[in-house]
């Protein structure tokens, strides 16, 4: 790493924004501003072959290695103040193309896309024979207001209506371990109210074909649930796994757990793993130029993102790898990675782990743009603020010292980009530090602290002062 990068890292660390991982993400649930029929225009692009499938030993399901994450469906442009509206036509096109090319696993939640994902996903899938796809959804009873048995079961039954199905293939307890005391919260959400017992009975009746959980944060909960495998008989578990989190997750945030441990514990018990965040919300596809050059040097014809997808798919106990594909170009590129999968060899894996060692030095904020922190009661666009900051760090355009030759250019780019990315009334200056967002963050980001630090930095840049650290 050169001196410029070291200085930039040290500066930002002293500023109070911490050291995390690299990159930034495409916005979740994007507005559909891109053309969804790009296949013909890309006549020279390599076309996918046959999809790679993995067999679920519990049910015999033949599951596509590429799973469709329905957290980032495209939204329509709507007038200011009008309700958000998913672009259903665009969703239908994406689902049709995915099924046509072998994708058969679709993962959604009542919490995704401002509560609209299940309905949009159900509309798109209901146009296809039920035996052509597997639906995964979640019991997303995050807030204490939904912990009661009545509210939890209401959410569960609504999923059937929204998805237009009479059984759910893969149901997850959503985001276990996210709270400050993960085990206590798990008991409130699923044990004390008898909800887990109810779901176990629903599995016996065939209303749920596979029951599992998605894990975030507190490893005590993960260990507890696996230690009671004889009691619960988890059919699958969803974990965050990628080549950066394999050994650096805990380094990035002490409450996180390295993916190497999570995967190994599941493999030991022969529990299929479903992988989320193979790209860390897009951060492993939008990397610094020298990382792009490093990956392109090894395989110039493949995209940067394909390395992350091939990595996740290489592990034999992985049932499917989820990707939130907003645009057709994302879907097309991922199909090439898995149609068929070309597994990484030992040299490839070492190359990626060495790459991760380089990437972890970049002081970006570990935001995956999941939007679990939203909506903010004060209208702040939390993900957009963090992602703009990350983008500037990633591109080396963070202004710091007025004596730098590129200071004026970096200052203008940062401020103009901030105003374009985040409307003024939704910027960090309006955060009052209420902290309502923090418990919902799967990455355990101390969001009010980050927003205060970014706002202080923005004010210093606006006043054209040297940054005081």
XYZ file of C-alpha atoms in Angstrom:
469
model
C 0.000 0.000 0.000
C 1.429 3.394 -0.990
C 1.995 6.349 1.320
C -1.033 8.247 0.009
C -3.365 5.428 1.031
C -1.754 5.071 4.428
C -2.105 8.812 5.084
C -5.724 8.818 3.943
C -6.534 5.854 6.146
C -4.871 7.427 9.163
C -6.631 10.728 8.617
C -10.079 9.206 8.360
C -9.505 6.944 11.328
C -8.578 9.938 13.487
C -11.632 11.767 12.202
C -13.731 9.164 14.017
C -15.189 7.304 11.061
C -13.351 4.104 11.852
C -11.811 1.414 9.699
C -14.083 -0.980 7.871
C -14.369 -2.565 4.451
C -14.216 -1.196 0.960
C -16.765 -0.080 -1.557
C -20.347 1.085 -1.951
C -23.569 -0.443 -3.131
C -26.273 0.029 -5.708
C -29.302 1.431 -3.909
C -31.814 -1.131 -2.713
C -35.205 -1.140 -4.451
C -33.921 1.120 -7.217
C -36.013 3.258 -9.498
C -36.244 1.536 -12.853
C -34.284 4.048 -14.880
C -32.310 1.500 -16.892
C -33.396 -0.391 -19.964
C -34.333 -3.937 -19.011
C -33.952 -5.307 -22.542
C -30.228 -5.063 -22.984
C -29.599 -8.592 -24.292
C -29.874 -7.712 -27.951
C -27.709 -4.621 -27.618
C -25.030 -6.758 -26.017
C -24.736 -9.118 -28.936
C -21.114 -9.890 -28.112
C -21.711 -10.817 -24.478
C -21.140 -14.416 -23.537
C -24.455 -16.224 -23.146
C -25.071 -18.440 -20.107
C -25.116 -22.212 -20.408
C -26.885 -24.651 -18.082
C -27.574 -23.561 -14.520
C -25.688 -25.332 -11.731
C -28.035 -26.902 -9.167
C -27.550 -28.200 -5.636
C -29.770 -30.861 -4.067
C -31.330 -30.237 -0.679
C -30.841 -33.574 1.096
C -33.820 -32.862 3.378
C -36.447 -32.622 0.643
C -34.680 -33.572 -2.573
C -35.264 -30.058 -3.951
C -33.028 -29.315 -6.906
C -32.189 -25.677 -6.146
C -30.478 -23.242 -8.510
C -27.089 -22.147 -7.175
C -28.073 -18.582 -8.052
C -30.966 -17.459 -5.861
C -32.948 -14.289 -6.505
C -32.883 -11.905 -3.549
C -36.051 -9.789 -3.732
C -34.834 -6.971 -1.462
C -33.912 -4.622 -4.312
C -36.811 -4.650 -6.766
C -36.930 -1.569 -9.024
C -39.253 1.272 -8.084
C -41.141 3.618 -10.385
C -40.507 7.347 -10.491
C -43.387 8.875 -8.541
C -44.302 12.499 -7.782
C -42.866 14.046 -4.624
C -44.929 12.940 -1.647
C -46.711 10.144 -3.520
C -46.591 6.578 -2.115
C -43.709 4.416 -3.303
C -44.627 2.024 -6.095
C -42.649 -0.962 -7.349
C -42.294 -1.227 -11.117
C -44.252 -4.467 -11.475
C -43.650 -4.743 -15.210
C -39.906 -4.593 -14.646
C -40.149 -7.179 -11.842
C -42.147 -9.488 -14.129
C -39.491 -9.215 -16.843
C -36.693 -9.991 -14.400
C -38.521 -12.986 -12.917
C -39.436 -14.341 -16.362
C -35.840 -14.080 -17.572
C -34.501 -15.654 -14.384
C -36.868 -18.640 -14.561
C -36.187 -19.045 -18.282
C -32.482 -19.411 -17.448
C -32.898 -21.857 -14.575
C -33.238 -19.694 -11.459
C -35.857 -21.265 -9.193
C -35.183 -19.886 -5.668
C -36.738 -16.513 -4.767
C -36.070 -14.973 -1.349
C -38.272 -12.191 0.038
C -39.576 -10.780 3.330
C -42.454 -8.667 4.678
C -39.783 -6.062 5.524
C -38.245 -5.695 2.053
C -38.860 -2.796 -0.329
C -40.858 -0.762 2.205
C -43.154 -3.725 2.784
C -43.962 -4.200 -0.909
C -41.600 -6.997 -1.925
C -43.758 -10.011 -1.022
C -46.714 -8.721 -3.017
C -44.617 -7.835 -6.080
C -42.810 -11.164 -5.916
C -46.094 -13.045 -5.562
C -47.605 -11.316 -8.592
C -44.596 -12.091 -10.764
C -44.239 -15.729 -9.677
C -47.952 -16.564 -9.768
C -47.764 -16.254 -13.562
C -45.647 -19.431 -13.605
C -46.473 -23.028 -12.613
C -46.007 -23.499 -8.840
C -43.572 -26.381 -9.345
C -41.190 -24.095 -11.275
C -39.990 -22.140 -8.249
C -39.252 -22.262 -4.534
C -40.357 -19.345 -2.364
C -38.380 -18.313 0.700
C -39.774 -15.687 3.029
C -39.276 -14.677 6.628
C -41.021 -14.001 9.894
C -39.637 -10.460 10.191
C -41.003 -9.569 13.623
C -38.130 -7.227 14.462
C -39.789 -4.583 16.596
C -41.205 -5.247 20.088
C -44.608 -4.186 18.706
C -44.631 -7.380 16.598
C -43.322 -9.812 19.235
C -46.736 -10.906 20.455
C -48.107 -14.211 19.231
C -51.053 -12.424 17.608
C -48.909 -9.978 15.609
C -46.338 -12.599 14.658
C -48.934 -15.049 13.358
C -50.725 -12.244 11.529
C -47.472 -11.505 9.710
C -46.984 -15.194 8.942
C -50.482 -15.636 7.476
C -50.208 -12.411 5.478
C -47.161 -13.843 3.717
C -49.312 -16.593 2.224
C -51.789 -14.001 0.933
C -49.130 -11.676 -0.435
C -47.255 -14.497 -2.171
C -50.469 -16.161 -3.426
C -49.419 -19.608 -2.182
C -50.822 -22.280 0.126
C -47.400 -23.485 1.312
C -43.990 -21.873 1.759
C -40.937 -23.790 0.613
C -38.357 -22.097 2.864
C -39.386 -20.071 5.931
C -36.803 -18.252 8.031
C -36.802 -16.718 11.473
C -35.449 -13.375 10.341
C -32.300 -11.745 11.651
C -31.714 -13.690 14.850
C -28.929 -12.260 16.988
C -29.371 -8.635 15.899
C -30.195 -7.126 19.287
C -27.837 -6.085 22.077
C -28.745 -9.343 23.856
C -29.500 -11.672 20.980
C -30.579 -14.690 23.037
C -32.990 -12.699 25.191
C -34.525 -11.117 22.091
C -34.793 -14.514 20.394
C -36.765 -15.819 23.360
C -39.129 -12.826 23.228
C -39.672 -13.173 19.479
C -40.073 -16.930 19.156
C -40.050 -18.902 22.439
C -42.029 -17.061 25.139
C -44.959 -16.476 22.776
C -45.014 -20.059 21.477
C -44.402 -18.938 17.885
C -41.543 -21.370 17.215
C -43.648 -24.276 18.498
C -46.410 -23.139 16.137
C -44.015 -23.045 13.167
C -42.699 -26.513 13.987
C -46.292 -27.775 13.855
C -46.842 -25.949 10.555
C -43.818 -27.802 9.167
C -45.347 -31.120 10.222
C -48.553 -30.163 8.382
C -46.643 -29.310 5.198
C -47.469 -25.585 5.255
C -43.729 -25.015 5.680
C -41.502 -27.384 3.742
C -38.186 -26.193 5.187
C -37.657 -24.200 8.390
C -34.494 -22.249 9.124
C -33.164 -18.920 10.346
C -31.026 -16.051 9.077
C -28.207 -15.112 11.401
C -26.871 -11.638 12.231
C -24.540 -10.613 15.007
C -24.612 -12.389 18.338
C -22.777 -15.694 17.961
C -24.239 -16.976 21.239
C -27.601 -17.281 19.489
C -26.078 -19.094 16.512
C -24.293 -21.559 18.792
C -27.398 -22.075 20.929
C -29.636 -22.855 17.960
C -27.154 -25.322 16.490
C -26.584 -26.946 19.870
C -30.332 -27.647 19.910
C -30.420 -29.105 16.405
C -31.924 -32.342 17.761
C -34.828 -30.314 19.138
C -35.452 -27.934 16.226
C -34.027 -29.886 13.280
C -33.159 -26.809 11.222
C -33.470 -27.630 7.518
C -31.169 -24.782 6.444
C -29.492 -21.646 7.797
C -28.831 -18.351 6.018
C -25.481 -16.688 6.724
C -23.465 -13.761 5.395
C -20.465 -15.174 3.562
C -17.971 -13.687 1.127
C -14.218 -13.638 0.718
C -13.860 -10.506 2.870
C -16.007 -11.790 5.753
C -14.364 -15.226 5.697
C -11.689 -14.083 8.151
C -12.210 -10.318 8.530
C -15.826 -9.997 9.726
C -14.912 -9.827 13.416
C -12.034 -7.480 12.672
C -14.444 -5.119 10.901
C -16.933 -5.249 13.770
C -16.341 -7.136 17.032
C -20.008 -8.246 17.154
C -19.782 -9.936 13.761
C -18.656 -13.511 13.300
C -16.165 -14.693 10.705
C -17.900 -16.624 7.933
C -15.279 -19.363 8.185
C -16.678 -20.296 11.613
C -20.335 -20.058 10.571
C -19.933 -22.164 7.448
C -17.778 -24.771 9.198
C -20.324 -25.246 12.005
C -23.116 -25.802 9.480
C -21.035 -28.147 7.355
C -20.120 -30.153 10.455
C -23.825 -30.784 11.091
C -24.737 -31.272 7.427
C -27.111 -28.277 7.516
C -27.375 -26.628 4.074
C -26.164 -23.027 3.968
C -27.970 -20.289 2.073
C -25.630 -17.375 1.399
C -26.614 -13.731 1.706
C -24.460 -10.698 0.951
C -21.979 -12.455 -1.376
C -21.192 -8.937 -2.657
C -21.656 -7.151 0.678
C -24.516 -5.199 -0.819
C -22.456 -4.387 -3.918
C -19.281 -3.340 -2.118
C -17.319 -6.237 -3.607
C -18.248 -5.201 -7.133
C -17.396 -1.506 -6.645
C -13.820 -1.653 -5.431
C -10.797 0.681 -5.751
C -9.067 0.806 -9.115
C -5.996 -1.085 -7.958
C -8.201 -3.952 -6.717
C -10.067 -3.977 -10.042
C -6.707 -4.162 -11.855
C -5.585 -6.993 -9.591
C -8.686 -9.096 -10.310
C -8.766 -8.240 -14.012
C -5.109 -9.205 -14.369
C -5.966 -12.748 -13.373
C -9.175 -13.105 -15.409
C -9.686 -10.095 -17.720
C -12.889 -11.422 -19.308
C -14.789 -11.815 -16.054
C -16.437 -9.065 -14.034
C -15.183 -8.073 -10.597
C -18.490 -9.273 -9.121
C -18.096 -12.727 -10.639
C -15.148 -13.434 -8.329
C -17.396 -13.023 -5.291
C -20.183 -15.171 -6.733
C -17.850 -17.959 -7.808
C -16.247 -17.824 -4.350
C -19.546 -18.369 -2.543
C -20.638 -21.104 -4.941
C -17.375 -23.043 -4.640
C -18.233 -24.358 -1.161
C -20.077 -27.703 -1.463
C -22.439 -27.231 1.495
C -23.901 -24.073 -0.062
C -27.435 -24.659 -1.320
C -27.926 -21.318 -3.076
C -26.306 -17.877 -3.238
C -28.652 -14.894 -3.063
C -28.232 -11.778 -5.156
C -30.488 -8.723 -5.154
C -30.560 -8.028 -8.887
C -32.247 -4.714 -9.648
C -31.388 -4.556 -13.343
C -31.171 -7.051 -16.155
C -27.435 -6.490 -16.518
C -26.932 -7.749 -12.936
C -28.968 -10.866 -13.670
C -27.164 -11.554 -16.945
C -23.718 -11.272 -15.380
C -24.612 -13.528 -12.446
C -26.097 -16.137 -14.759
C -22.742 -16.363 -16.509
C -21.074 -17.034 -13.128
C -23.388 -19.970 -12.374
C -24.322 -21.326 -15.796
C -22.358 -23.406 -15.134
C -20.228 -22.648 -12.078
C -16.483 -22.793 -12.590
C -15.311 -23.469 -9.007
C -12.263 -21.672 -7.674
C -9.165 -23.747 -7.002
C -6.781 -23.403 -4.050
C -4.644 -20.817 -5.842
C -7.722 -18.738 -6.672
C -8.879 -18.841 -3.059
C -5.484 -17.720 -1.779
C -5.495 -14.905 -4.334
C -8.878 -13.698 -3.038
C -7.838 -13.931 0.607
C -4.734 -11.864 -0.200
C -7.021 -9.396 -1.971
C -9.240 -9.224 1.124
C -6.170 -8.389 3.246
C -5.623 -5.354 0.998
C -9.260 -4.296 0.915
C -9.805 -4.329 4.656
C -7.371 -1.420 4.979
C -9.868 0.989 3.409
C -11.778 3.046 6.036
C -15.279 2.812 4.637
C -18.438 2.173 6.643
C -19.871 -1.360 6.554
C -23.263 -0.352 5.145
C -24.870 -2.997 2.909
C -27.800 -0.760 1.926
C -30.288 -3.248 3.373
C -32.449 -0.301 4.538
C -33.402 -2.048 7.796
C -32.616 1.306 9.471
C -35.338 3.003 7.426
C -37.582 4.864 7.543
C -35.965 7.435 9.788
C -38.629 9.277 11.825
C -36.895 12.548 10.908
C -36.702 11.804 7.196
C -32.937 11.259 7.013
C -31.749 9.059 4.135
C -29.259 7.086 6.195
C -28.064 4.613 3.514
C -27.590 7.341 0.877
C -25.387 9.378 3.251
C -23.192 6.421 4.162
C -22.934 5.230 0.565
C -21.886 8.644 -0.762
C -19.179 8.810 1.867
C -18.021 5.280 1.025
C -17.963 6.076 -2.683
C -15.675 9.064 -2.112
C -13.351 7.068 0.126
C -13.260 4.311 -2.454
C -12.458 6.723 -5.281
C -9.876 8.642 -3.285
C -11.868 11.877 -3.504
C -12.142 12.713 0.192
C -10.861 16.311 0.594
C -8.561 16.807 3.556
C -5.654 19.279 3.275
C -5.980 22.550 1.347
C -2.325 22.281 0.382
C -3.036 19.150 -1.679
C -2.939 19.780 -5.409
C -6.312 18.094 -5.915
C -8.044 19.634 -2.899
C -10.301 22.059 -4.801
C -11.423 19.376 -7.230
C -12.036 16.856 -4.455
C -13.916 19.433 -2.370
C -16.257 20.290 -5.233
C -16.828 16.640 -6.143
C -17.611 15.705 -2.541
C -20.062 18.558 -1.884
C -21.817 18.462 -5.257
C -22.055 14.681 -5.082
C -23.494 14.878 -1.562
C -26.251 17.282 -2.604
C -27.062 15.160 -5.647
C -27.117 11.902 -3.703
C -29.025 13.178 -0.672
C -31.640 15.985 -0.695
C -30.723 18.708 1.804
C -33.644 17.951 4.118
C -32.533 14.332 4.338
C -28.837 14.956 5.082
C -26.905 14.060 8.225
C -27.285 17.561 9.729
C -30.903 16.703 10.605
C -30.023 13.697 12.800
C -30.996 14.310 16.439
C -29.362 11.119 17.687
C -32.572 9.372 18.741
C -30.944 6.008 18.021
C -34.081 4.286 16.698
C -32.095 3.066 13.683
C -29.206 1.405 15.505
C -30.893 -1.782 16.817
C -32.098 -2.643 13.316
C -28.668 -2.570 11.644
C -27.421 -6.116 10.837
C -23.866 -4.754 10.573
C -24.068 -3.199 14.059
C -23.121 0.252 12.773
C -23.416 2.996 15.397
C -25.412 5.065 12.972
C -25.926 8.344 14.940
C -22.180 8.510 15.671
C -21.360 7.993 12.002
C -23.862 10.627 10.906
C -22.517 13.172 13.391
C -18.954 12.581 12.221
C -19.926 12.889 8.552
C -21.936 16.057 9.223
C -18.994 17.646 11.075
C -16.734 16.718 8.185
C -19.164 18.201 5.635
C -19.295 21.487 7.560
C -15.515 21.733 7.636
C -15.340 21.113 3.903
C -18.090 23.676 3.191
C -16.199 26.323 5.159
C -13.083 25.503 3.150
C -11.059 24.863 6.295
C -8.254 22.429 6.827
C -9.747 19.337 8.372
C -9.112 19.318 12.107
C -8.394 15.823 13.406
